[in-house]
Amino acid sequence: MADYQPPAPSVQQQDLKGKVAVVTGATKGIGRAIALDLATRGCSVLGTYATPQSAHNFDVLSRTIQDLYRKFGANQPESNQGTQAHSPSHAPVEATPKLKGVVADITSMVSVGEVLSGIEQEFNNKIDILVLNACHNTRPKLGQASESDIEKSLVGNLQWPFVLMENLVRQSVFNPNSRVVIISSDRVRVADPAPGAALFNATKAGLESLARAWAIELPLTFPGTTVNAVSVGLTDTPGLRAFPPAAVEALKAQRLPKVKVVPGGRMGYAEDVADVVGWLVSEKARWQTGSVVAANGGAEWVGGSS
Protein backbone atom coordinates (compact mmCIF):
# COMPACT_ATOMS: atom_id res chain seq x y z
CA MET A 1 0.00 0.00 0.00
CA ALA A 2 2.93 2.35 0.56
CA ASP A 3 3.70 2.20 -3.17
CA TYR A 4 0.03 2.20 -4.21
CA GLN A 5 -0.78 3.90 -7.50
CA PRO A 6 -4.35 4.42 -8.74
CA PRO A 7 -5.14 1.91 -11.48
CA ALA A 8 -6.15 2.96 -14.98
CA PRO A 9 -9.92 3.52 -15.23
CA SER A 10 -11.99 0.63 -16.51
CA VAL A 11 -15.62 -0.45 -16.75
CA GLN A 12 -16.64 -1.92 -13.41
CA GLN A 13 -19.52 -4.04 -12.19
CA GLN A 14 -22.67 -2.17 -13.21
CA ASP A 15 -24.22 -1.88 -9.75
CA LEU A 16 -25.32 1.72 -10.45
CA LYS A 17 -26.78 1.04 -13.89
CA GLY A 18 -29.87 3.19 -14.51
CA LYS A 19 -29.13 5.62 -11.69
CA VAL A 20 -28.47 9.34 -12.04
CA ALA A 21 -25.97 11.34 -9.99
CA VAL A 22 -25.28 15.05 -9.57
CA VAL A 23 -21.61 15.72 -8.77
CA THR A 24 -20.55 19.31 -8.13
CA GLY A 25 -17.02 20.29 -9.11
CA ALA A 26 -16.74 17.30 -11.44
CA THR A 27 -13.93 18.33 -13.78
CA LYS A 28 -10.83 17.90 -11.62
CA GLY A 29 -9.39 16.31 -8.51
CA ILE A 30 -11.72 14.48 -6.17
CA GLY A 31 -14.89 15.48 -8.03
CA ARG A 32 -13.58 14.10 -11.30
CA ALA A 33 -12.47 10.86 -9.64
CA ILE A 34 -15.94 10.46 -8.12
CA ALA A 35 -17.70 11.14 -11.43
CA LEU A 36 -15.40 8.65 -13.17
CA ASP A 37 -16.05 5.97 -10.55
CA LEU A 38 -19.83 6.39 -10.74
CA ALA A 39 -19.94 6.46 -14.54
CA THR A 40 -17.80 3.34 -14.91
CA ARG A 41 -20.37 1.59 -12.71
CA GLY A 42 -23.20 2.51 -15.09
CA CYS A 43 -24.40 5.73 -13.43
CA SER A 44 -25.35 8.73 -15.55
CA VAL A 45 -23.81 11.95 -14.23
CA LEU A 46 -24.75 15.60 -14.27
CA GLY A 47 -21.44 17.26 -13.44
CA THR A 48 -20.97 20.93 -12.59
CA TYR A 49 -17.99 23.22 -13.09
CA ALA A 50 -17.46 26.87 -12.21
CA THR A 51 -16.65 28.47 -15.57
CA PRO A 52 -17.37 27.86 -19.27
CA GLN A 53 -13.63 27.36 -19.76
CA SER A 54 -13.89 24.12 -17.77
CA ALA A 55 -16.40 22.62 -20.24
CA HIS A 56 -13.46 21.16 -22.18
CA ASN A 57 -12.39 19.19 -19.11
CA PHE A 58 -15.86 17.70 -18.76
CA ASP A 59 -15.91 16.84 -22.47
CA VAL A 60 -12.65 14.95 -21.97
CA LEU A 61 -14.24 13.04 -19.09
CA SER A 62 -17.27 12.20 -21.25
CA ARG A 63 -15.09 10.92 -24.09
CA THR A 64 -13.06 8.87 -21.63
CA ILE A 65 -16.24 7.12 -20.45
CA GLN A 66 -17.44 6.55 -24.01
CA ASP A 67 -14.07 5.08 -25.02
CA LEU A 68 -13.97 2.78 -21.99
CA TYR A 69 -17.41 1.34 -22.75
CA ARG A 70 -16.66 1.02 -26.45
CA LYS A 71 -13.42 -0.85 -25.78
CA PHE A 72 -15.13 -2.99 -23.18
CA GLY A 73 -17.83 -3.97 -25.66
CA ALA A 74 -15.28 -4.72 -28.35
CA ASN A 75 -13.40 -7.04 -26.00
CA GLN A 76 -16.44 -9.13 -25.10
CA PRO A 77 -16.70 -12.56 -26.74
CA GLU A 78 -19.46 -12.57 -29.34
CA SER A 79 -21.19 -15.44 -27.54
CA ASN A 80 -21.43 -13.26 -24.43
CA GLN A 81 -23.21 -10.36 -26.11
CA GLY A 82 -26.67 -11.66 -25.37
CA THR A 83 -26.01 -12.91 -21.85
CA GLN A 84 -23.60 -10.45 -20.28
CA ALA A 85 -26.43 -8.33 -18.87
CA HIS A 86 -27.18 -11.20 -16.49
CA SER A 87 -23.61 -11.52 -15.26
CA PRO A 88 -22.50 -9.32 -12.34
CA SER A 89 -18.95 -9.25 -13.68
CA HIS A 90 -19.94 -7.87 -17.08
CA ALA A 91 -21.48 -4.57 -18.19
CA PRO A 92 -23.96 -4.53 -21.07
CA VAL A 93 -22.39 -2.88 -24.09
CA GLU A 94 -25.48 -0.72 -24.58
CA ALA A 95 -25.36 0.58 -21.00
CA THR A 96 -22.97 3.48 -21.68
CA PRO A 97 -24.17 6.12 -19.19
CA LYS A 98 -25.09 9.67 -20.10
CA LEU A 99 -22.82 12.50 -18.95
CA LYS A 100 -24.02 16.10 -18.99
CA GLY A 101 -21.99 19.12 -17.92
CA VAL A 102 -23.44 22.32 -16.46
CA VAL A 103 -21.76 25.63 -15.67
CA ALA A 104 -22.61 26.33 -12.03
CA ASP A 105 -20.50 28.74 -9.98
CA ILE A 106 -21.48 27.94 -6.40
CA THR A 107 -20.73 31.52 -5.30
CA SER A 108 -23.66 32.68 -7.47
CA MET A 109 -27.13 31.62 -6.34
CA VAL A 110 -28.42 31.94 -9.91
CA SER A 111 -26.51 28.78 -10.77
CA VAL A 112 -28.80 26.67 -8.59
CA GLY A 113 -31.41 27.16 -11.29
CA GLU A 114 -28.98 25.92 -13.94
CA VAL A 115 -28.47 22.67 -12.06
CA LEU A 116 -32.20 22.19 -11.55
CA SER A 117 -32.86 22.86 -15.24
CA GLY A 118 -30.20 20.34 -16.21
CA ILE A 119 -31.78 17.67 -14.05
CA GLU A 120 -35.23 18.38 -15.48
CA GLN A 121 -34.19 18.57 -19.13
CA GLU A 122 -31.66 15.75 -19.23
CA PHE A 123 -32.84 13.29 -16.57
CA ASN A 124 -36.63 13.67 -16.27
CA ASN A 125 -36.29 15.56 -12.99
CA LYS A 126 -35.18 12.50 -11.01
CA ILE A 127 -31.85 11.68 -9.38
CA ASP A 128 -30.52 8.94 -7.10
CA ILE A 129 -27.19 10.39 -5.94
CA LEU A 130 -26.05 13.88 -4.90
CA VAL A 131 -22.37 14.51 -4.20
CA LEU A 132 -21.65 18.02 -2.86
CA ASN A 133 -17.97 18.27 -3.64
CA ALA A 134 -17.39 21.83 -4.91
CA CYS A 135 -16.33 24.42 -2.35
CA HIS A 136 -14.98 27.94 -2.11
CA ASN A 137 -11.60 27.76 -0.41
CA THR A 138 -10.12 31.01 0.82
CA ARG A 139 -7.83 31.54 3.82
CA PRO A 140 -7.72 35.16 4.98
CA LYS A 141 -6.22 35.64 8.41
CA LEU A 142 -8.33 37.23 11.13
CA GLY A 143 -8.60 40.95 10.47
CA GLN A 144 -7.76 40.52 6.77
CA ALA A 145 -10.93 38.91 5.38
CA SER A 146 -12.57 40.94 2.64
CA GLU A 147 -16.30 41.28 2.22
CA SER A 148 -15.97 39.06 -0.85
CA ASP A 149 -14.07 36.38 1.12
CA ILE A 150 -16.85 36.19 3.68
CA GLU A 151 -19.76 36.36 1.26
CA LYS A 152 -18.40 33.81 -1.22
CA SER A 153 -17.49 31.35 1.53
CA LEU A 154 -20.91 31.53 3.17
CA VAL A 155 -22.81 31.46 -0.13
CA GLY A 156 -20.75 28.78 -1.87
CA ASN A 157 -20.20 26.44 1.05
CA LEU A 158 -23.51 26.78 2.91
CA GLN A 159 -26.25 28.80 1.24
CA TRP A 160 -25.84 27.26 -2.23
CA PRO A 161 -26.04 23.61 -1.12
CA PHE A 162 -28.87 24.42 1.29
CA VAL A 163 -30.96 26.14 -1.40
CA LEU A 164 -30.22 23.35 -3.89
CA MET A 165 -31.43 20.77 -1.37
CA GLU A 166 -34.56 22.81 -0.59
CA ASN A 167 -35.48 22.82 -4.27
CA LEU A 168 -34.68 19.15 -4.82
CA VAL A 169 -37.02 18.23 -1.96
CA ARG A 170 -39.80 20.63 -2.92
CA GLN A 171 -39.80 19.29 -6.47
CA SER A 172 -39.56 15.65 -5.30
CA VAL A 173 -36.45 15.11 -7.41
CA PHE A 174 -34.94 12.34 -5.28
CA ASN A 175 -35.92 8.74 -5.87
CA PRO A 176 -36.42 6.45 -2.85
CA ASN A 177 -33.17 4.94 -1.52
CA SER A 178 -31.15 7.92 -2.73
CA ARG A 179 -27.65 8.75 -1.49
CA VAL A 180 -26.31 12.17 -0.48
CA VAL A 181 -22.59 12.60 0.21
CA ILE A 182 -20.97 15.84 1.37
CA ILE A 183 -17.22 16.29 0.97
CA SER A 184 -15.77 17.76 4.16
CA SER A 185 -12.23 18.10 5.47
CA ASP A 186 -9.95 16.99 8.27
CA ARG A 187 -9.24 20.66 8.83
CA VAL A 188 -12.53 20.78 10.76
CA ARG A 189 -10.94 18.48 13.36
CA VAL A 190 -7.28 19.51 13.61
CA ALA A 191 -6.28 20.53 17.13
CA ASP A 192 -4.14 23.44 15.95
CA PRO A 193 -5.80 25.04 12.90
CA ALA A 194 -3.52 27.30 10.91
CA PRO A 195 -4.18 31.05 10.86
CA GLY A 196 -6.65 31.82 8.10
CA ALA A 197 -8.61 28.57 8.47
CA ALA A 198 -11.70 30.10 10.11
CA LEU A 199 -13.98 30.62 7.11
CA PHE A 200 -13.29 27.27 5.46
CA ASN A 201 -13.44 25.29 8.71
CA ALA A 202 -16.63 26.97 9.90
CA THR A 203 -18.49 26.37 6.65
CA LYS A 204 -17.37 22.74 6.40
CA ALA A 205 -18.46 22.16 10.00
CA GLY A 206 -21.81 23.65 9.03
CA LEU A 207 -22.12 21.19 6.15
CA GLU A 208 -21.44 18.28 8.49
CA SER A 209 -24.24 19.57 10.70
CA LEU A 210 -26.53 19.69 7.66
CA ALA A 211 -25.62 16.08 6.87
CA ARG A 212 -26.86 14.98 10.29
CA ALA A 213 -30.07 17.01 9.97
CA TRP A 214 -30.78 15.86 6.40
CA ALA A 215 -30.17 12.24 7.44
CA ILE A 216 -33.17 12.57 9.75
CA GLU A 217 -35.49 14.50 7.45
CA LEU A 218 -34.90 13.16 3.94
CA PRO A 219 -36.07 9.58 4.62
CA LEU A 220 -39.42 10.97 5.78
CA THR A 221 -40.13 11.97 2.17
CA PHE A 222 -37.76 9.65 0.30
CA PRO A 223 -37.66 6.33 2.20
CA GLY A 224 -34.31 4.57 2.39
CA THR A 225 -32.31 7.70 1.62
CA THR A 226 -28.99 8.15 3.42
CA VAL A 227 -26.82 11.23 4.00
CA ASN A 228 -23.16 11.15 5.03
CA ALA A 229 -20.14 13.43 5.01
CA VAL A 230 -16.61 12.37 4.08
CA SER A 231 -13.70 13.96 5.93
CA VAL A 232 -10.80 14.23 3.48
CA GLY A 233 -7.17 14.34 4.56
CA LEU A 234 -4.13 15.65 2.70
CA THR A 235 -4.77 14.57 -0.89
CA ASP A 236 -2.87 15.08 -4.12
CA THR A 237 -5.20 17.32 -6.13
CA PRO A 238 -4.81 20.24 -8.53
CA GLY A 239 -5.92 22.51 -5.70
CA LEU A 240 -3.08 21.37 -3.47
CA ARG A 241 -0.56 21.58 -6.29
CA ALA A 242 -1.52 25.22 -6.83
CA PHE A 243 -0.05 26.08 -3.43
CA PRO A 244 3.58 27.24 -3.21
CA PRO A 245 5.90 24.20 -3.11
CA ALA A 246 7.30 25.20 0.28
CA ALA A 247 3.79 25.32 1.76
CA VAL A 248 2.98 21.87 0.34
CA GLU A 249 6.16 20.40 1.79
CA ALA A 250 5.34 21.92 5.18
CA LEU A 251 1.87 20.36 5.06
CA LYS A 252 3.31 16.98 4.12
CA ALA A 253 5.82 17.13 6.97
CA GLN A 254 2.99 17.92 9.40
CA ARG A 255 0.28 15.59 8.10
CA LEU A 256 1.87 12.50 6.56
CA PRO A 257 3.40 11.11 9.78
CA LYS A 258 -0.15 11.00 11.20
CA VAL A 259 -1.31 8.54 8.54
CA LYS A 260 -1.87 5.14 10.21
CA VAL A 261 -2.47 2.66 7.39
CA VAL A 262 0.96 3.10 5.78
CA PRO A 263 4.20 3.12 7.83
CA GLY A 264 5.67 6.56 7.37
CA GLY A 265 2.48 7.76 5.72
CA ARG A 266 1.74 8.72 2.15
CA MET A 267 -0.28 11.32 0.29
CA GLY A 268 -3.87 10.47 -0.43
CA TYR A 269 -5.06 10.18 -4.01
CA ALA A 270 -8.34 11.48 -5.37
CA GLU A 271 -9.17 7.83 -6.10
CA ASP A 272 -8.77 6.95 -2.41
CA VAL A 273 -11.56 9.39 -1.60
CA ALA A 274 -13.67 8.40 -4.62
CA ASP A 275 -13.63 4.76 -3.46
CA VAL A 276 -14.98 5.75 -0.04
CA VAL A 277 -17.69 7.86 -1.67
CA GLY A 278 -18.36 5.03 -4.09
CA TRP A 279 -19.13 2.70 -1.21
CA LEU A 280 -21.38 5.26 0.50
CA VAL A 281 -23.54 5.62 -2.62
CA SER A 282 -23.89 1.86 -3.04
CA GLU A 283 -26.63 -0.44 -1.80
CA LYS A 284 -24.10 -1.93 0.61
CA ALA A 285 -24.07 1.36 2.57
CA ARG A 286 -27.83 1.31 3.12
CA TRP A 287 -27.35 1.17 6.92
CA GLN A 288 -24.83 4.02 7.11
CA THR A 289 -26.30 7.50 7.57
CA GLY A 290 -25.81 10.69 9.55
CA SER A 291 -22.09 9.93 9.81
CA VAL A 292 -18.82 11.66 9.09
CA VAL A 293 -16.65 9.01 7.44
CA ALA A 294 -12.89 9.56 7.38
CA ALA A 295 -11.02 9.21 4.08
CA ASN A 296 -7.59 10.12 5.41
CA GLY A 297 -5.64 6.95 6.17
CA GLY A 298 -6.22 7.53 9.89
CA ALA A 299 -4.58 10.98 10.01
CA GLU A 300 -7.47 12.37 12.07
CA TRP A 301 -10.00 10.43 14.09
CA VAL A 302 -13.61 11.52 13.73
CA GLY A 303 -14.84 12.24 17.24
CA GLY A 304 -11.54 11.65 19.02
CA SER A 305 -7.83 12.34 19.11
CA SER A 306 -5.28 10.84 16.74
PDB file of N, CA and C in Angstrom, residues 25-29 32 35-36 47-65 99 101 238:
ATOM      1  N   GLY A  25     -18.472  20.225  -8.977  1.00  0.00           N
ATOM      2  CA  GLY A  25     -17.015  20.292  -9.114  1.00  0.00           C
ATOM      3  C   GLY A  25     -16.457  19.030  -9.729  1.00  0.00           C
ATOM      4  N   ALA A  26     -17.013  18.633 -10.889  1.00  0.00           N
ATOM      5  CA  ALA A  26     -16.743  17.296 -11.439  1.00  0.00           C
ATOM      6  C   ALA A  26     -15.612  17.243 -12.452  1.00  0.00           C
ATOM      7  N   THR A  27     -14.905  18.347 -12.689  1.00  0.00           N
ATOM      8  CA  THR A  27     -13.931  18.326 -13.779  1.00  0.00           C
ATOM      9  C   THR A  27     -12.494  18.113 -13.337  1.00  0.00           C
ATOM     10  N   LYS A  28     -12.215  18.103 -12.049  1.00  0.00           N
ATOM     11  CA  LYS A  28     -10.829  17.905 -11.621  1.00  0.00           C
ATOM     12  C   LYS A  28     -10.784  17.330 -10.217  1.00  0.00           C
ATOM     13  N   GLY A  29      -9.628  16.781  -9.866  1.00  0.00           N
ATOM     14  CA  GLY A  29      -9.386  16.310  -8.513  1.00  0.00           C
ATOM     15  C   GLY A  29     -10.382  15.276  -8.037  1.00  0.00           C
ATOM     16  N   ARG A  32     -13.736  14.855 -10.064  1.00  0.00           N
ATOM     17  CA  ARG A  32     -13.578  14.098 -11.303  1.00  0.00           C
ATOM     18  C   ARG A  32     -13.437  12.609 -11.013  1.00  0.00           C
ATOM     19  N   ALA A  35     -16.879  11.257 -10.226  1.00  0.00           N
ATOM     20  CA  ALA A  35     -17.702  11.138 -11.429  1.00  0.00           C
ATOM     21  C   ALA A  35     -17.247   9.953 -12.280  1.00  0.00           C
ATOM     22  N   LEU A  36     -15.947   9.768 -12.393  1.00  0.00           N
ATOM     23  CA  LEU A  36     -15.400   8.654 -13.171  1.00  0.00           C
ATOM     24  C   LEU A  36     -15.780   7.317 -12.554  1.00  0.00           C
ATOM     25  N   GLY A  47     -22.597  16.705 -14.131  1.00  0.00           N
ATOM     26  CA  GLY A  47     -21.441  17.260 -13.436  1.00  0.00           C
ATOM     27  C   GLY A  47     -21.383  18.763 -13.591  1.00  0.00           C
ATOM     28  N   THR A  48     -21.057  19.468 -12.513  1.00  0.00           N
ATOM     29  CA  THR A  48     -20.967  20.925 -12.588  1.00  0.00           C
ATOM     30  C   THR A  48     -19.513  21.374 -12.574  1.00  0.00           C
ATOM     31  N   TYR A  49     -19.304  22.570 -13.117  1.00  0.00           N
ATOM     32  CA  TYR A  49     -17.990  23.216 -13.085  1.00  0.00           C
ATOM     33  C   TYR A  49     -18.228  24.721 -13.049  1.00  0.00           C
ATOM     34  N   ALA A  50     -17.240  25.469 -12.571  1.00  0.00           N
ATOM     35  CA  ALA A  50     -17.461  26.870 -12.213  1.00  0.00           C
ATOM     36  C   ALA A  50     -17.502  27.813 -13.400  1.00  0.00           C
ATOM     37  N   THR A  51     -16.756  27.527 -14.463  1.00  0.00           N
ATOM     38  CA  THR A  51     -16.650  28.472 -15.574  1.00  0.00           C
ATOM     39  C   THR A  51     -16.824  27.755 -16.909  1.00  0.00           C
ATOM     40  N   PRO A  52     -17.249  28.484 -17.944  1.00  0.00           N
ATOM     41  CA  PRO A  52     -17.371  27.858 -19.266  1.00  0.00           C
ATOM     42  C   PRO A  52     -16.052  27.282 -19.771  1.00  0.00           C
ATOM     43  N   GLN A  53     -14.928  27.846 -19.320  1.00  0.00           N
ATOM     44  CA  GLN A  53     -13.626  27.355 -19.765  1.00  0.00           C
ATOM     45  C   GLN A  53     -13.375  25.916 -19.321  1.00  0.00           C
ATOM     46  N   SER A  54     -14.075  25.483 -18.280  1.00  0.00           N
ATOM     47  CA  SER A  54     -13.892  24.117 -17.774  1.00  0.00           C
ATOM     48  C   SER A  54     -14.723  23.090 -18.536  1.00  0.00           C
ATOM     49  N   ALA A  55     -15.566  23.555 -19.471  1.00  0.00           N
ATOM     50  CA  ALA A  55     -16.397  22.623 -20.236  1.00  0.00           C
ATOM     51  C   ALA A  55     -15.529  21.618 -20.984  1.00  0.00           C
ATOM     52  N   HIS A  56     -14.370  22.069 -21.462  1.00  0.00           N
ATOM     53  CA  HIS A  56     -13.459  21.160 -22.178  1.00  0.00           C
ATOM     54  C   HIS A  56     -13.062  19.985 -21.292  1.00  0.00           C
ATOM     55  N   ASN A  57     -12.785  20.260 -20.016  1.00  0.00           N
ATOM     56  CA  ASN A  57     -12.389  19.186 -19.106  1.00  0.00           C
ATOM     57  C   ASN A  57     -13.503  18.160 -18.941  1.00  0.00           C
ATOM     58  N   PHE A  58     -14.747  18.641 -18.896  1.00  0.00           N
ATOM     59  CA  PHE A  58     -15.856  17.702 -18.758  1.00  0.00           C
ATOM     60  C   PHE A  58     -16.051  16.913 -20.053  1.00  0.00           C
ATOM     61  N   ASP A  59     -15.822  17.559 -21.192  1.00  0.00           N
ATOM     62  CA  ASP A  59     -15.913  16.840 -22.466  1.00  0.00           C
ATOM     63  C   ASP A  59     -14.879  15.719 -22.523  1.00  0.00           C
ATOM     64  N   VAL A  60     -13.687  15.987 -22.009  1.00  0.00           N
ATOM     65  CA  VAL A  60     -12.649  14.949 -21.974  1.00  0.00           C
ATOM     66  C   VAL A  60     -13.112  13.769 -21.114  1.00  0.00           C
ATOM     67  N   LEU A  61     -13.711  14.085 -19.967  1.00  0.00           N
ATOM     68  CA  LEU A  61     -14.237  13.037 -19.091  1.00  0.00           C
ATOM     69  C   LEU A  61     -15.302  12.224 -19.820  1.00  0.00           C
ATOM     70  N   SER A  62     -16.202  12.899 -20.519  1.00  0.00           N
ATOM     71  CA  SER A  62     -17.267  12.201 -21.253  1.00  0.00           C
ATOM     72  C   SER A  62     -16.695  11.269 -22.316  1.00  0.00           C
ATOM     73  N   ARG A  63     -15.701  11.760 -23.052  1.00  0.00           N
ATOM     74  CA  ARG A  63     -15.088  10.924 -24.091  1.00  0.00           C
ATOM     75  C   ARG A  63     -14.346   9.740 -23.484  1.00  0.00           C
ATOM     76  N   THR A  64     -13.741   9.966 -22.321  1.00  0.00           N
ATOM     77  CA  THR A  64     -13.062   8.871 -21.626  1.00  0.00           C
ATOM     78  C   THR A  64     -14.044   7.750 -21.310  1.00  0.00           C
ATOM     79  N   ILE A  65     -15.215   8.109 -20.787  1.00  0.00           N
ATOM     80  CA  ILE A  65     -16.236   7.115 -20.455  1.00  0.00           C
ATOM     81  C   ILE A  65     -16.724   6.401 -21.711  1.00  0.00           C
ATOM     82  N   LEU A  99     -23.502  11.475 -19.725  1.00  0.00           N
ATOM     83  CA  LEU A  99     -22.821  12.504 -18.949  1.00  0.00           C
ATOM     84  C   LEU A  99     -23.201  13.873 -19.493  1.00  0.00           C
ATOM     85  N   GLY A 101     -22.663  18.093 -18.683  1.00  0.00           N
ATOM     86  CA  GLY A 101     -21.986  19.120 -17.920  1.00  0.00           C
ATOM     87  C   GLY A 101     -22.802  20.393 -17.835  1.00  0.00           C
ATOM     88  N   PRO A 238      -5.246  18.995  -7.907  1.00  0.00           N
ATOM     89  CA  PRO A 238      -4.805  20.243  -8.529  1.00  0.00           C
ATOM     90  C   PRO A 238      -4.851  21.426  -7.577  1.00  0.00           C
TER      91      PRO A 238
END
